[in-house]
Coordinates of C-alpha atoms and ligand atoms in Angstrom, one line a residue:
Chain P
M16 CA -27.2 3.7 -0.1
I17 CA -26.1 0.8 2.0
E18 CA -28.5 -1.3 3.8
A19 CA -26.7 -4.2 5.9
R20 CA -28.7 -6.8 8.2
G21 CA -26.6 -9.0 10.1
L22 CA -24.0 -9.2 7.6
G23 CA -21.2 -11.7 9.0
R24 CA -18.5 -13.7 7.7
S25 CA -16.3 -16.3 8.8
F26 CA -13.3 -18.0 7.7
R27 CA -12.2 -21.8 7.7
T28 CA -8.3 -21.7 8.2
G29 CA -6.1 -24.2 9.6
G30 CA -9.2 -26.5 10.7
Q31 CA -10.3 -23.6 12.9
T32 CA -13.2 -21.4 12.0
V33 CA -12.4 -17.6 12.7
V34 CA -15.4 -15.1 12.7
A35 CA -14.1 -11.9 11.2
V36 CA -17.6 -10.2 11.1
H37 CA -20.2 -11.2 13.6
G38 CA -23.7 -9.6 12.2
I39 CA -23.0 -5.9 11.2
D40 CA -26.1 -3.9 11.0
L41 CA -25.0 -0.8 8.8
T42 CA -27.4 1.9 7.3
V43 CA -25.7 4.6 5.1
A44 CA -27.8 7.4 3.7
E45 CA -27.0 8.7 0.2
G46 CA -24.3 11.8 0.7
E47 CA -23.0 10.6 3.8
L48 CA -19.2 10.3 4.6
V49 CA -18.8 7.2 7.0
A50 CA -15.9 6.1 8.8
L51 CA -15.3 2.7 10.1
L52 CA -12.8 3.0 13.2
G53 CA -11.5 -0.2 14.9
P54 CA -8.2 -1.9 15.9
N55 CA -6.5 -4.2 14.0
G56 CA -8.1 -7.4 12.7
A57 CA -11.6 -5.6 13.9
G58 CA -13.3 -6.9 10.7
K59 CA -13.5 -3.5 9.1
S60 CA -11.6 -4.4 5.4
T61 CA -13.6 -8.0 6.0
T62 CA -17.3 -5.6 6.2
L63 CA -15.6 -3.4 3.2
R64 CA -15.2 -6.6 1.0
M65 CA -18.3 -8.2 1.5
L66 CA -20.2 -4.9 0.7
T67 CA -18.2 -5.0 -2.5
T68 CA -19.2 -8.0 -3.8
L69 CA -15.3 -9.5 -3.3
L70 CA -16.5 -11.6 -0.6
P71 CA -19.5 -13.5 -0.4
P72 CA -21.2 -13.2 3.5
T73 CA -21.4 -16.3 5.3
A74 CA -24.6 -14.7 7.4
G75 CA -27.1 -11.5 6.9
T76 CA -27.7 -9.7 3.8
A77 CA -26.8 -6.7 2.1
R78 CA -28.0 -4.0 -0.2
V79 CA -25.7 -1.9 -1.9
A80 CA -26.5 1.2 -4.1
G81 CA -30.1 -0.2 -4.9
A82 CA -28.7 -4.1 -5.2
D83 CA -28.0 -7.2 -3.4
V84 CA -24.3 -7.9 -3.2
R85 CA -25.2 -11.7 -3.1
T86 CA -27.8 -11.4 -5.9
A87 CA -27.0 -8.8 -8.4
P88 CA -23.2 -8.3 -7.9
E89 CA -22.5 -6.8 -10.9
W90 CA -25.0 -4.4 -10.7
V91 CA -23.5 -3.1 -7.6
R92 CA -20.2 -3.3 -9.3
T93 CA -20.8 -0.6 -12.1
A94 CA -22.1 1.8 -9.1
I95 CA -19.3 1.3 -6.7
G96 CA -15.7 2.7 -6.4
Y97 CA -13.2 0.4 -4.3
V98 CA -9.6 1.5 -3.0
G99 CA -8.5 -1.6 -1.2
Q100 CA -6.2 -1.8 1.7
H101 CA -3.4 -3.0 -0.7
H102 CA -1.5 -1.5 -3.7
A103 CA -3.8 -2.3 -6.6
A104 CA -1.7 -0.8 -10.0
G105 CA 0.2 -3.9 -11.4
E106 CA 3.5 -3.4 -10.9
N107 CA 4.7 -4.1 -14.5
H108 CA 1.9 -2.0 -15.8
R109 CA 2.8 1.8 -16.5
V110 CA 0.4 4.2 -14.5
R111 CA -2.1 5.4 -17.4
D112 CA -2.1 2.3 -19.3
E113 CA -3.7 0.9 -15.8
L114 CA -6.0 4.1 -15.4
V115 CA -7.1 3.5 -19.0
T116 CA -7.6 -0.4 -18.6
Q117 CA -9.4 0.2 -15.5
G118 CA -11.9 2.8 -17.6
R119 CA -12.4 0.2 -19.9
W120 CA -13.6 -2.2 -17.7
Y121 CA -15.7 0.0 -16.6
G122 CA -17.7 0.3 -19.7
L123 CA -16.0 3.8 -20.9
G124 CA -15.1 4.1 -24.5
P125 CA -11.3 4.0 -25.3
R126 CA -11.6 8.2 -25.9
R127 CA -13.3 8.9 -22.9
S128 CA -11.1 6.4 -20.8
R129 CA -7.7 8.1 -21.8
Q130 CA -9.5 11.5 -21.3
R131 CA -10.8 10.2 -17.6
A132 CA -7.2 8.9 -17.1
D133 CA -5.5 12.3 -17.7
H134 CA -8.0 14.4 -15.9
L135 CA -7.3 12.1 -12.8
L136 CA -3.6 12.3 -13.2
D137 CA -3.4 16.1 -13.1
L138 CA -6.0 16.1 -10.4
L139 CA -3.9 13.7 -8.0
D140 CA -0.6 15.2 -8.9
L141 CA 0.2 12.3 -11.1
T142 CA 1.2 13.2 -14.3
A143 CA 5.0 13.8 -14.1
L144 CA 4.5 9.9 -13.6
A145 CA 2.2 8.5 -15.8
T146 CA 4.6 6.6 -17.9
R147 CA 6.3 5.1 -15.1
R148 CA 5.9 1.6 -13.7
P149 CA 3.8 1.4 -9.8
A150 CA 7.2 -1.2 -9.2
T151 CA 9.2 2.3 -9.0
L152 CA 6.9 4.7 -7.4
S153 CA 7.1 5.6 -3.7
G154 CA 4.0 4.6 -1.1
G155 CA 2.7 7.6 -1.0
Q156 CA 2.6 8.1 -5.0
R157 CA 1.4 4.3 -5.4
R158 CA -1.7 5.5 -2.9
R159 CA -2.6 8.0 -5.1
V160 CA -2.7 6.2 -8.2
D161 CA -4.8 3.5 -6.1
I162 CA -7.3 6.3 -5.4
A163 CA -7.2 7.3 -9.2
L164 CA -8.2 3.7 -10.2
G165 CA -10.9 4.2 -7.8
L166 CA -12.0 7.0 -9.5
M167 CA -11.7 6.5 -12.6
H168 CA -15.8 6.0 -13.4
Q169 CA -16.9 8.4 -11.1
P170 CA -18.5 6.3 -8.6
R171 CA -21.8 7.2 -6.9
L172 CA -20.4 5.6 -3.7
L173 CA -16.9 5.1 -2.8
F174 CA -15.4 2.5 -0.4
L175 CA -11.8 3.4 0.7
D176 CA -9.7 1.0 3.0
E177 CA -7.3 3.1 4.9
P178 CA -6.6 5.4 2.1
S179 CA -4.1 7.6 4.0
A180 CA -2.2 4.7 5.6
G181 CA 1.5 5.3 5.2
L182 CA 1.3 8.8 3.6
D183 CA 2.9 11.8 5.0
P184 CA 1.1 14.7 6.3
R185 CA 1.0 16.7 3.3
S186 CA -0.2 14.1 1.1
R187 CA -2.8 12.8 3.8
A188 CA -4.2 16.7 3.8
D189 CA -4.1 16.8 0.1
I190 CA -6.1 13.2 -0.5
W191 CA -8.6 14.3 2.1
A192 CA -8.9 17.5 0.0
Q193 CA -9.8 15.5 -2.9
I194 CA -11.8 13.3 -1.3
L195 CA -14.2 16.1 0.3
R196 CA -13.9 18.0 -3.1
L197 CA -15.6 15.1 -5.0
R198 CA -18.3 15.0 -2.4
R199 CA -18.6 18.6 -2.6
E200 CA -19.0 18.5 -6.1
H201 CA -20.7 15.0 -7.2
G202 CA -22.1 14.5 -3.7
I203 CA -21.0 10.8 -4.0
T204 CA -21.3 8.9 -1.0
V205 CA -18.3 8.0 1.1
V206 CA -17.5 4.8 3.2
L207 CA -13.8 4.3 4.7
T208 CA -11.8 2.7 7.3
T209 CA -9.0 4.4 9.5
H210 CA -6.9 3.7 12.2
Y211 CA -6.3 7.4 12.6
L212 CA -8.4 8.8 15.4
D213 CA -7.7 12.4 14.6
E214 CA -9.0 11.8 10.6
A215 CA -12.0 9.9 11.9
D216 CA -12.6 13.1 13.9
R217 CA -12.0 15.9 11.6
V218 CA -13.2 14.5 8.3
A219 CA -16.5 12.1 9.0
E220 CA -19.8 13.0 9.8
R221 CA -20.3 9.7 11.4
V222 CA -18.3 7.1 12.9
V223 CA -18.7 3.8 13.4
I224 CA -16.4 2.3 15.9
V225 CA -15.9 -1.7 15.2
D226 CA -14.2 -4.2 17.7
A227 CA -14.0 -8.2 17.1
G228 CA -16.3 -7.9 14.5
R229 CA -19.3 -5.7 16.0
V230 CA -20.2 -2.3 15.9
I231 CA -20.0 -0.8 19.0
A232 CA -20.5 2.7 18.7
D233 CA -22.3 4.6 15.9
G234 CA -22.8 8.7 15.9
T235 CA -21.4 12.0 15.2
P236 CA -18.0 12.2 16.7
A237 CA -19.5 15.3 19.0
R238 CA -22.2 12.8 20.1
L239 CA -19.9 9.9 20.7
K240 CA -17.7 12.3 23.1
A241 CA -20.5 14.1 24.5
A242 CA -21.7 10.8 26.0
L243 CA -18.6 10.4 27.8
G244 CA -20.0 13.7 29.7
G245 CA -18.3 16.4 28.3
D246 CA -14.9 17.8 28.6
Q247 CA -12.1 17.1 31.4
I248 CA -10.8 19.2 34.0
R249 CA -7.3 17.6 36.1
I250 CA -5.1 19.1 38.3
T251 CA -2.9 18.1 41.0
T252 CA -2.6 19.5 44.6
E253 CA 0.5 19.2 47.1
T254 CA -1.6 17.3 49.5
P255 CA -4.1 14.6 49.4
A256 CA -6.2 17.3 52.0
D257 CA -6.1 19.8 49.7
A258 CA -7.2 17.3 46.9
G259 CA -10.7 16.9 49.0
V260 CA -11.0 20.4 49.2
A261 CA -10.6 21.0 45.8
A262 CA -12.9 18.1 45.5
S263 CA -15.7 19.8 47.0
I264 CA -15.3 23.0 45.3
G265 CA -15.5 21.4 42.1
A266 CA -18.5 19.9 42.9
R267 CA -20.0 23.2 42.4
F268 CA -18.8 23.4 38.9
T269 CA -20.4 19.9 37.8
T270 CA -22.2 17.5 40.0
P271 CA -20.6 15.5 42.4
E272 CA -20.5 11.9 40.7
R273 CA -18.7 13.8 37.7
V274 CA -15.8 14.7 40.0
G275 CA -13.4 12.1 40.8
T276 CA -10.1 11.9 43.2
D277 CA -7.0 9.9 43.4
G278 CA -4.5 10.8 45.5
T279 CA -3.4 14.3 44.8
A280 CA -4.8 14.3 41.5
V281 CA -8.7 15.6 41.1
T282 CA -10.6 15.3 37.7
L283 CA -13.7 17.1 36.7
R284 CA -16.0 16.3 33.8
L285 CA -18.0 19.2 32.3
V286 CA -19.0 21.2 29.1
R287 CA -16.2 24.1 28.4
A288 CA -13.5 23.2 30.6
D289 CA -11.4 25.5 28.6
R290 CA -13.9 28.2 30.0
E291 CA -14.0 27.2 33.7
L292 CA -10.7 26.3 34.4
P293 CA -9.5 29.6 35.5
R294 CA -12.5 30.3 37.6
F295 CA -11.9 26.8 38.9
L296 CA -8.3 28.1 39.7
R297 CA -9.1 31.1 41.3
E298 CA -11.7 29.6 43.8
L299 CA -9.0 27.1 44.7
D300 CA -6.5 29.9 45.1
H301 CA -9.1 31.7 47.6
A302 CA -9.8 28.7 49.8
G303 CA -5.8 28.3 50.0
V304 CA -5.4 25.3 48.0
T305 CA -2.0 25.2 46.2
V306 CA -2.2 23.7 42.7
T307 CA 1.1 22.1 41.2
T308 CA -0.6 21.5 37.8
A309 CA -3.7 21.8 36.1
A310 CA -5.1 21.2 32.7
S311 CA -8.6 20.6 30.6
S312 CA -8.7 18.4 27.4
R313 CA -11.5 17.3 25.1
P314 CA -12.4 13.9 24.7
S315 CA -11.2 12.2 21.8
L316 CA -12.7 9.0 20.2
D317 CA -9.7 7.0 21.7
D318 CA -11.5 8.1 24.9
V319 CA -14.9 6.5 23.6
F320 CA -13.3 3.4 22.7
L321 CA -11.5 3.2 25.6
T322 CA -14.9 3.5 27.9
L323 CA -16.5 1.3 25.5
T324 CA -13.8 -1.4 25.5
G325 CA -11.5 -1.0 28.3
R326 CA -8.7 -0.8 26.1
R327 CA -6.9 2.0 24.1
L328 CA -7.3 1.9 20.3
R329 CA -4.1 3.1 19.7
E330 CA -2.2 0.7 21.9
S331 CA -3.8 -1.8 19.5
G332 CA -3.5 -0.3 16.3
D333 CA -0.5 0.7 14.7
A334 CA 1.7 3.7 16.0
D335 CA -0.4 7.0 14.6
P336 CA 2.4 9.4 13.3
V337 CA 0.0 12.3 13.9
H338 CA 0.8 12.1 17.7
P339 CA 4.4 12.0 17.9
A340 CA 4.4 13.0 21.7
T341 CA 3.3 9.8 22.3
D342 CA 6.6 8.4 20.7
P343 CA 9.7 8.4 22.9
V344 CA 11.8 11.4 22.3
H345 CA 15.4 10.6 21.3
P346 CA 17.4 13.8 22.5
A347 CA 20.2 14.4 20.1
S348 CA 23.4 14.3 21.6
Chain A
M4 CA -21.2 -11.2 -25.8
R5 CA -20.0 -7.8 -27.0
K6 CA -18.8 -7.4 -23.3
F7 CA -16.8 -10.8 -23.3
L8 CA -15.3 -9.8 -26.6
Q9 CA -14.4 -6.6 -25.6
D10 CA -13.2 -7.4 -22.5
T11 CA -11.5 -9.8 -23.7
V12 CA -9.5 -7.6 -26.1
T13 CA -8.7 -4.8 -23.1
S14 CA -7.1 -8.2 -20.6
F15 CA -5.4 -9.6 -23.6
H16 CA -3.8 -5.6 -24.2
R17 CA -3.2 -5.1 -20.4
E18 CA -0.9 -8.4 -20.4
I19 CA 0.9 -8.1 -23.6
R20 CA 1.9 -4.6 -23.7
P21 CA 4.8 -5.2 -20.9
E22 CA 6.1 -7.9 -23.0
L23 CA 5.9 -5.7 -25.9
R24 CA 8.0 -3.3 -24.4
Q25 CA 10.7 -5.8 -23.6
P26 CA 10.6 -8.5 -26.4
W27 CA 13.9 -10.0 -25.2
G28 CA 12.2 -11.3 -22.4
I29 CA 9.8 -13.4 -24.7
V30 CA 13.7 -15.0 -26.5
L31 CA 15.2 -15.4 -23.2
A32 CA 12.2 -17.5 -21.5
M33 CA 13.0 -19.9 -24.7
A34 CA 16.6 -20.8 -23.8
Q35 CA 15.7 -24.2 -22.2
P36 CA 13.5 -25.2 -25.3
V37 CA 16.5 -24.3 -27.9
L38 CA 18.8 -25.9 -25.6
F39 CA 17.0 -29.0 -25.6
L40 CA 16.6 -28.6 -29.4
V41 CA 20.0 -28.1 -30.1
L42 CA 21.2 -31.0 -27.8
F43 CA 18.7 -33.9 -28.3
G44 CA 18.2 -32.9 -31.6
S45 CA 22.0 -33.4 -32.5
V46 CA 22.0 -36.8 -30.5
L47 CA 18.6 -37.6 -32.2
T48 CA 19.9 -37.0 -35.5
G49 CA 23.6 -38.2 -35.2
P50 CA 25.0 -41.3 -37.1
H51 CA 24.1 -43.6 -33.8
S52 CA 20.6 -42.7 -33.1
G53 CA 19.1 -45.4 -34.9
F54 CA 16.5 -43.1 -35.8
G55 CA 15.4 -42.7 -39.7
G56 CA 17.3 -40.0 -41.4
A57 CA 17.9 -36.4 -40.2
E58 CA 14.9 -35.1 -41.9
T59 CA 12.3 -37.2 -40.6
T60 CA 13.9 -36.9 -37.3
W61 CA 13.5 -33.4 -37.1
Q62 CA 9.6 -33.7 -38.5
W63 CA 9.2 -36.0 -35.2
F64 CA 11.3 -33.8 -32.9
V65 CA 10.5 -29.9 -33.6
P66 CA 6.5 -30.7 -32.6
G67 CA 7.4 -32.3 -29.3
I68 CA 9.5 -29.2 -28.6
L69 CA 6.7 -26.8 -29.3
I70 CA 4.5 -29.1 -27.0
M71 CA 7.1 -29.1 -24.5
M72 CA 7.1 -25.2 -24.6
C73 CA 3.5 -25.0 -24.4
L74 CA 3.8 -27.1 -21.2
V75 CA 6.4 -25.5 -19.6
G76 CA 5.4 -21.4 -20.4
P77 CA 1.4 -21.6 -19.7
L78 CA 1.1 -24.4 -17.3
S79 CA 2.9 -22.4 -14.8
C80 CA 1.7 -18.8 -16.1
G81 CA -0.7 -18.8 -13.4
H82 CA 2.1 -17.2 -11.0
Q83 CA 1.3 -14.1 -12.6
L84 CA -2.2 -14.1 -10.9
L85 CA -1.0 -14.9 -8.0
S86 CA 0.9 -12.6 -7.5
E87 CA -1.3 -10.0 -8.6
S88 CA -4.0 -11.5 -6.0
S89 CA -1.5 -11.0 -3.1
G90 CA -1.4 -7.5 -4.1
G91 CA -4.3 -5.8 -4.2
Q92 CA -4.2 -5.8 -8.2
L93 CA -6.5 -8.5 -8.7
E94 CA -9.4 -7.4 -6.1
R95 CA -9.1 -4.2 -7.8
I96 CA -10.1 -5.9 -11.2
L97 CA -12.7 -8.5 -9.6
V98 CA -14.3 -5.3 -7.9
T99 CA -14.8 -3.6 -11.3
P100 CA -17.7 -5.5 -13.4
V101 CA -15.3 -7.0 -16.0
H102 CA -16.6 -9.9 -17.7
R103 CA -14.6 -12.7 -15.7
A104 CA -14.5 -15.4 -18.4
A105 CA -13.3 -12.5 -20.2
L106 CA -10.6 -11.7 -18.1
I107 CA -9.2 -15.2 -18.1
T108 CA -9.6 -15.4 -21.8
G109 CA -7.5 -12.2 -22.3
R110 CA -4.8 -13.6 -20.0
T111 CA -4.2 -17.0 -21.5
L112 CA -4.6 -15.6 -25.2
K113 CA -1.5 -13.7 -24.4
E114 CA 0.2 -16.7 -23.0
S115 CA -0.8 -18.4 -26.3
V116 CA 0.5 -15.6 -28.6
T117 CA 3.5 -15.3 -26.9
L118 CA 4.2 -19.4 -27.2
C119 CA 3.3 -18.9 -30.9
A120 CA 6.1 -16.5 -31.3
Q121 CA 8.7 -18.8 -29.9
A122 CA 7.2 -21.5 -32.1
V123 CA 8.1 -19.6 -35.0
L124 CA 11.5 -19.0 -33.3
I125 CA 12.4 -22.5 -32.7
I126 CA 11.3 -23.7 -36.3
A127 CA 13.4 -20.9 -37.6
I128 CA 16.2 -22.1 -35.5
A129 CA 16.0 -25.8 -36.7
T130 CA 15.8 -24.9 -40.3
P131 CA 19.6 -24.3 -40.8
F132 CA 19.7 -28.0 -38.8
G133 CA 18.2 -29.7 -41.6
L134 CA 14.6 -29.4 -40.9
T135 CA 12.4 -28.5 -44.1
P136 CA 9.0 -27.2 -42.5
H137 CA 5.9 -28.2 -44.2
I138 CA 4.3 -24.3 -44.3
P139 CA 0.6 -25.3 -44.0
G140 CA 1.2 -28.2 -41.6
A141 CA 3.4 -25.9 -39.6
L142 CA 0.5 -23.3 -39.4
A143 CA -1.9 -25.8 -38.2
T144 CA 0.5 -27.3 -35.5
M145 CA 0.6 -24.1 -34.3
L146 CA -2.9 -23.7 -34.0
L147 CA -3.8 -26.2 -32.1
L148 CA -0.6 -25.3 -29.9
T149 CA -2.7 -21.7 -29.6
V150 CA -5.9 -23.6 -28.5
L151 CA -3.8 -25.7 -26.3
G152 CA -1.9 -22.6 -24.7
I153 CA -4.8 -21.2 -23.8
G154 CA -6.1 -24.5 -21.9
L155 CA -3.5 -24.8 -20.4
S156 CA -2.7 -21.5 -19.1
A157 CA -6.3 -21.5 -17.7
F158 CA -5.7 -24.6 -15.9
S159 CA -2.6 -22.8 -14.2
H160 CA -5.0 -19.7 -13.5
L161 CA -7.2 -22.1 -11.8
L162 CA -4.5 -24.0 -9.5
A163 CA -3.6 -20.0 -8.7
I164 CA -7.4 -19.3 -7.8
A165 CA -7.3 -22.6 -5.8
A166 CA -3.9 -21.9 -4.2
R167 CA -5.0 -18.4 -3.0
P168 CA -3.9 -16.8 -0.6
S169 CA -0.6 -18.7 0.6
G170 CA 0.0 -19.8 -3.0
N171 CA 2.3 -22.8 -1.6
L172 CA 0.3 -25.5 -3.5
F173 CA 0.6 -23.9 -6.4
W174 CA 4.0 -24.7 -7.2
V175 CA 3.6 -28.2 -5.8
A176 CA 0.8 -28.9 -7.8
T177 CA 2.4 -27.7 -11.3
Q178 CA 5.3 -29.5 -10.9
L179 CA 3.4 -32.7 -10.0
L180 CA 1.3 -32.0 -12.9
L181 CA 3.9 -30.8 -15.4
F182 CA 6.5 -33.7 -15.0
P183 CA 3.7 -36.8 -15.5
L184 CA 2.1 -34.5 -18.2
M185 CA 5.4 -34.1 -20.2
L186 CA 7.4 -37.1 -19.6
L187 CA 4.2 -39.4 -20.5
S188 CA 3.5 -37.5 -23.4
G189 CA 6.5 -38.5 -26.0
V190 CA 7.5 -35.3 -26.7
L191 CA 11.1 -36.2 -26.2
L192 CA 11.3 -40.1 -26.8
P193 CA 9.0 -42.3 -28.2
I194 CA 6.3 -43.8 -26.3
S195 CA 5.3 -46.0 -28.4
A196 CA 8.9 -48.1 -27.8
G197 CA 8.3 -48.2 -24.1
P198 CA 6.8 -51.1 -22.3
A199 CA 3.1 -51.7 -21.7
W200 CA 2.4 -49.8 -18.2
L201 CA 4.1 -46.8 -19.9
R202 CA 1.8 -47.0 -22.8
G203 CA -1.0 -47.4 -20.5
L204 CA -0.2 -44.4 -18.5
A205 CA 0.2 -42.5 -21.7
A206 CA -3.1 -43.4 -22.9
V207 CA -4.8 -41.2 -19.9
N208 CA -2.8 -38.4 -20.6
P209 CA -4.5 -35.8 -23.0
V210 CA -1.2 -34.4 -24.0
A211 CA 0.1 -38.0 -25.5
Y212 CA -2.5 -37.2 -27.9
V213 CA -2.1 -33.4 -28.8
V214 CA 1.8 -34.6 -29.3
D215 CA 0.9 -37.3 -31.9
A216 CA -1.9 -35.0 -33.7
A217 CA 0.5 -32.3 -33.6
R218 CA 3.5 -34.5 -35.2
A219 CA 0.9 -36.0 -38.0
L220 CA -0.4 -31.9 -39.2
F221 CA 3.3 -30.9 -38.6
A222 CA 3.9 -33.3 -41.4
G223 CA 1.3 -31.9 -43.8
Q224 CA -0.7 -35.2 -42.8
F225 CA -3.9 -33.4 -42.1
L226 CA -6.2 -36.6 -42.6
A227 CA -4.3 -38.7 -40.4
P228 CA -6.1 -41.1 -37.7
A229 CA -3.8 -39.3 -34.8
V230 CA -5.4 -35.9 -35.7
L231 CA -9.1 -35.9 -34.8
P232 CA -8.2 -37.3 -30.9
G233 CA -5.6 -34.8 -30.6
V234 CA -8.0 -32.0 -31.6
V235 CA -10.8 -33.2 -29.5
A236 CA -8.2 -33.2 -26.3
V237 CA -7.1 -30.0 -27.1
A238 CA -10.9 -29.1 -27.3
V239 CA -11.6 -30.5 -23.9
V240 CA -8.5 -29.3 -22.0
T241 CA -9.6 -25.8 -23.1
A242 CA -13.4 -25.8 -22.5
L243 CA -12.6 -27.3 -19.5
G244 CA -10.0 -24.9 -18.5
L245 CA -11.6 -22.0 -19.3
G246 CA -14.8 -22.7 -17.7
L247 CA -13.2 -24.1 -14.1
A248 CA -10.9 -21.1 -13.9
T249 CA -14.0 -18.6 -14.7
R250 CA -16.1 -20.4 -12.1
A251 CA -13.4 -20.2 -9.5
L252 CA -13.0 -16.4 -9.8
R253 CA -16.7 -15.8 -9.8
R254 CA -16.8 -18.0 -6.8
G255 CA -14.4 -15.4 -4.9
S256 CA -12.5 -16.3 -2.1
Ligands
LIG408 N1 -8.7 -14.7 4.3 C1 -9.0 -14.5 5.9 N2 -8.7 -16.0 6.3 C2 -8.8 -16.1 7.2 N3 -8.8 -15.5 8.7 C3 -9.0 -14.1 7.8 C4 -9.1 -14.0 6.5 N4 -9.3 -12.5 6.4 C5 -9.4 -11.9 7.3 N5 -9.2 -12.8 8.2 C6 -9.4 -12.4 9.8 O1 -10.8 -11.6 10.3 C7 -10.5 -10.7 11.2 C8 -10.8 -9.5 10.4 O2 -9.5 -8.9 9.5 P1 -9.6 -7.4 8.6 O3 -8.6 -7.9 7.9 O4 -11.3 -7.6 8.4 O5 -9.2 -6.8 9.8 P2 -8.8 -5.1 9.7 O6 -10.4 -4.4 10.8 O7 -9.5 -4.6 8.4 O8 -7.5 -5.1 10.0 P3 -6.7 -3.9 9.8 O9 -7.0 -2.8 10.6 O10 -5.6 -4.3 10.2 O11 -6.5 -3.9 8.4 C9 -8.9 -10.9 11.1 O12 -8.7 -11.6 12.5 C10 -8.0 -11.7 10.5 O13 -7.1 -12.5 11.0
LIG409 MG1 -8.1 -4.1 7.1

């Protein structure tokens, strides 16, 4: 479906050259669902805009849906759907009119175009807003209109640039349910970008991590995380001496190089930490080690990103509303 | 060709629909030309104007106002495209296989049709003040105006595309273009009364030829020598505008 080789793009602004994308190689097979994950400015949108013929690449080549984006853009355009990062429906045009117009541009007849528009309005729960102007809709409602616009011609390949940004959890879940259903029923290929780690983890079968215009990791979320060496157990003991004892016991659960100590804290990397933690605690108890805290965790894609770049994805990205625990809590007074 | 025509109609339809839902917008946009018409018109046709009779003065003045409207409206209509491109609207349209030239043509056609509606109103307003419209002449003038409107709005679209993404350049360039084109075209005052340097500048202004042709046509003088150069100027401006704007759109950003 997609075959990109050394795809790159640089911009000239204010007398300097900004390289947004440094030669990306990307192959996507028919029916795959791929998430491009990366911090702000990583080059996700630029990559999508090149693959959708909106932006001519300055390096490399890309074939999308069987045609070259540079030499046969017309052909690519008929096969793909694109939902950009920004709102796409005209401010002063009624929602349904915009959908029908979109269908006409894709060559649907007037009747067919109206049918599709009504079908999508229904599917995305927009029927009540059909005669409203997008300028009067909420962000989430507008996003649903954007998605409907991208689906008018039933594309075989759908590009979504942060489809769920700015949506509340329910709308996000709804949108994902629609996208996954389309995939199930029509076998379409989906390439999307997101900042939301949990979303990439849960929905995508394949995650491509992009940073500073380069692909730094590519694989299933499970495999990317497995490369980190499995789950983590983290305990703290009362004294550093206890930590030393705990570390030597911990080495029996995994290999010594996967055990780390830092003052009174001990971390182990191993498979199925949730199952091993109780046994580890019992053995520590036998050895007379006083444990003050204990926790097991599965690695997240954020840990993958941290290992690869030394930075956290969430710090560089927008605040991630799915993890409210990271936000300071203001007690009601 | 079929795709071109179909997409032109779709594009035109998309743009005209919101206007038709608020027809008062079209009338309000005419406030300025109507003011010019009434103020300048009554001065020019007054007893101290030094012009000929009221009848001939209106015949001379109204086509000028129509061309002025054509400059003020279509020549700045690209701002709409600019605002669509700063959001994701233009991208969403350009990612479809829409015929690029048709997209531009449909949009410019909408400007022209709005302009025609305004032209009819202007002629209707001027009539009680003493204008006796020559009907075939007025129709021919409007045809000329429609095509010029397409050309000028195509240039405005070109400016908008070139000014992306910030758009700052758009207004600067529009003002830089608008005033010389307007002042050196003789829409409000006869250029022939000016000094040689002024006439020299007007000679390179395509709009000046259009104004002369419009005046001849409006008076029903279809075979006057001024008509041909005006028609050629309109044809060149329109062909060039549409061609360049389409090319700019095709090239992407
Ligand atoms: N038209 C442009 N002119 C100049 N620089 C640009 C342009 N478009 C993008 N860039 C630069 O290219 C880099 C990548 O931008 P891009 O929009 O692809 O990032 P992104 O991964 O989509 O980020 P975000 O998550 O914020 O949407 C950024 O540094 C950006 O400043
Ligand atoms: Mg982006």
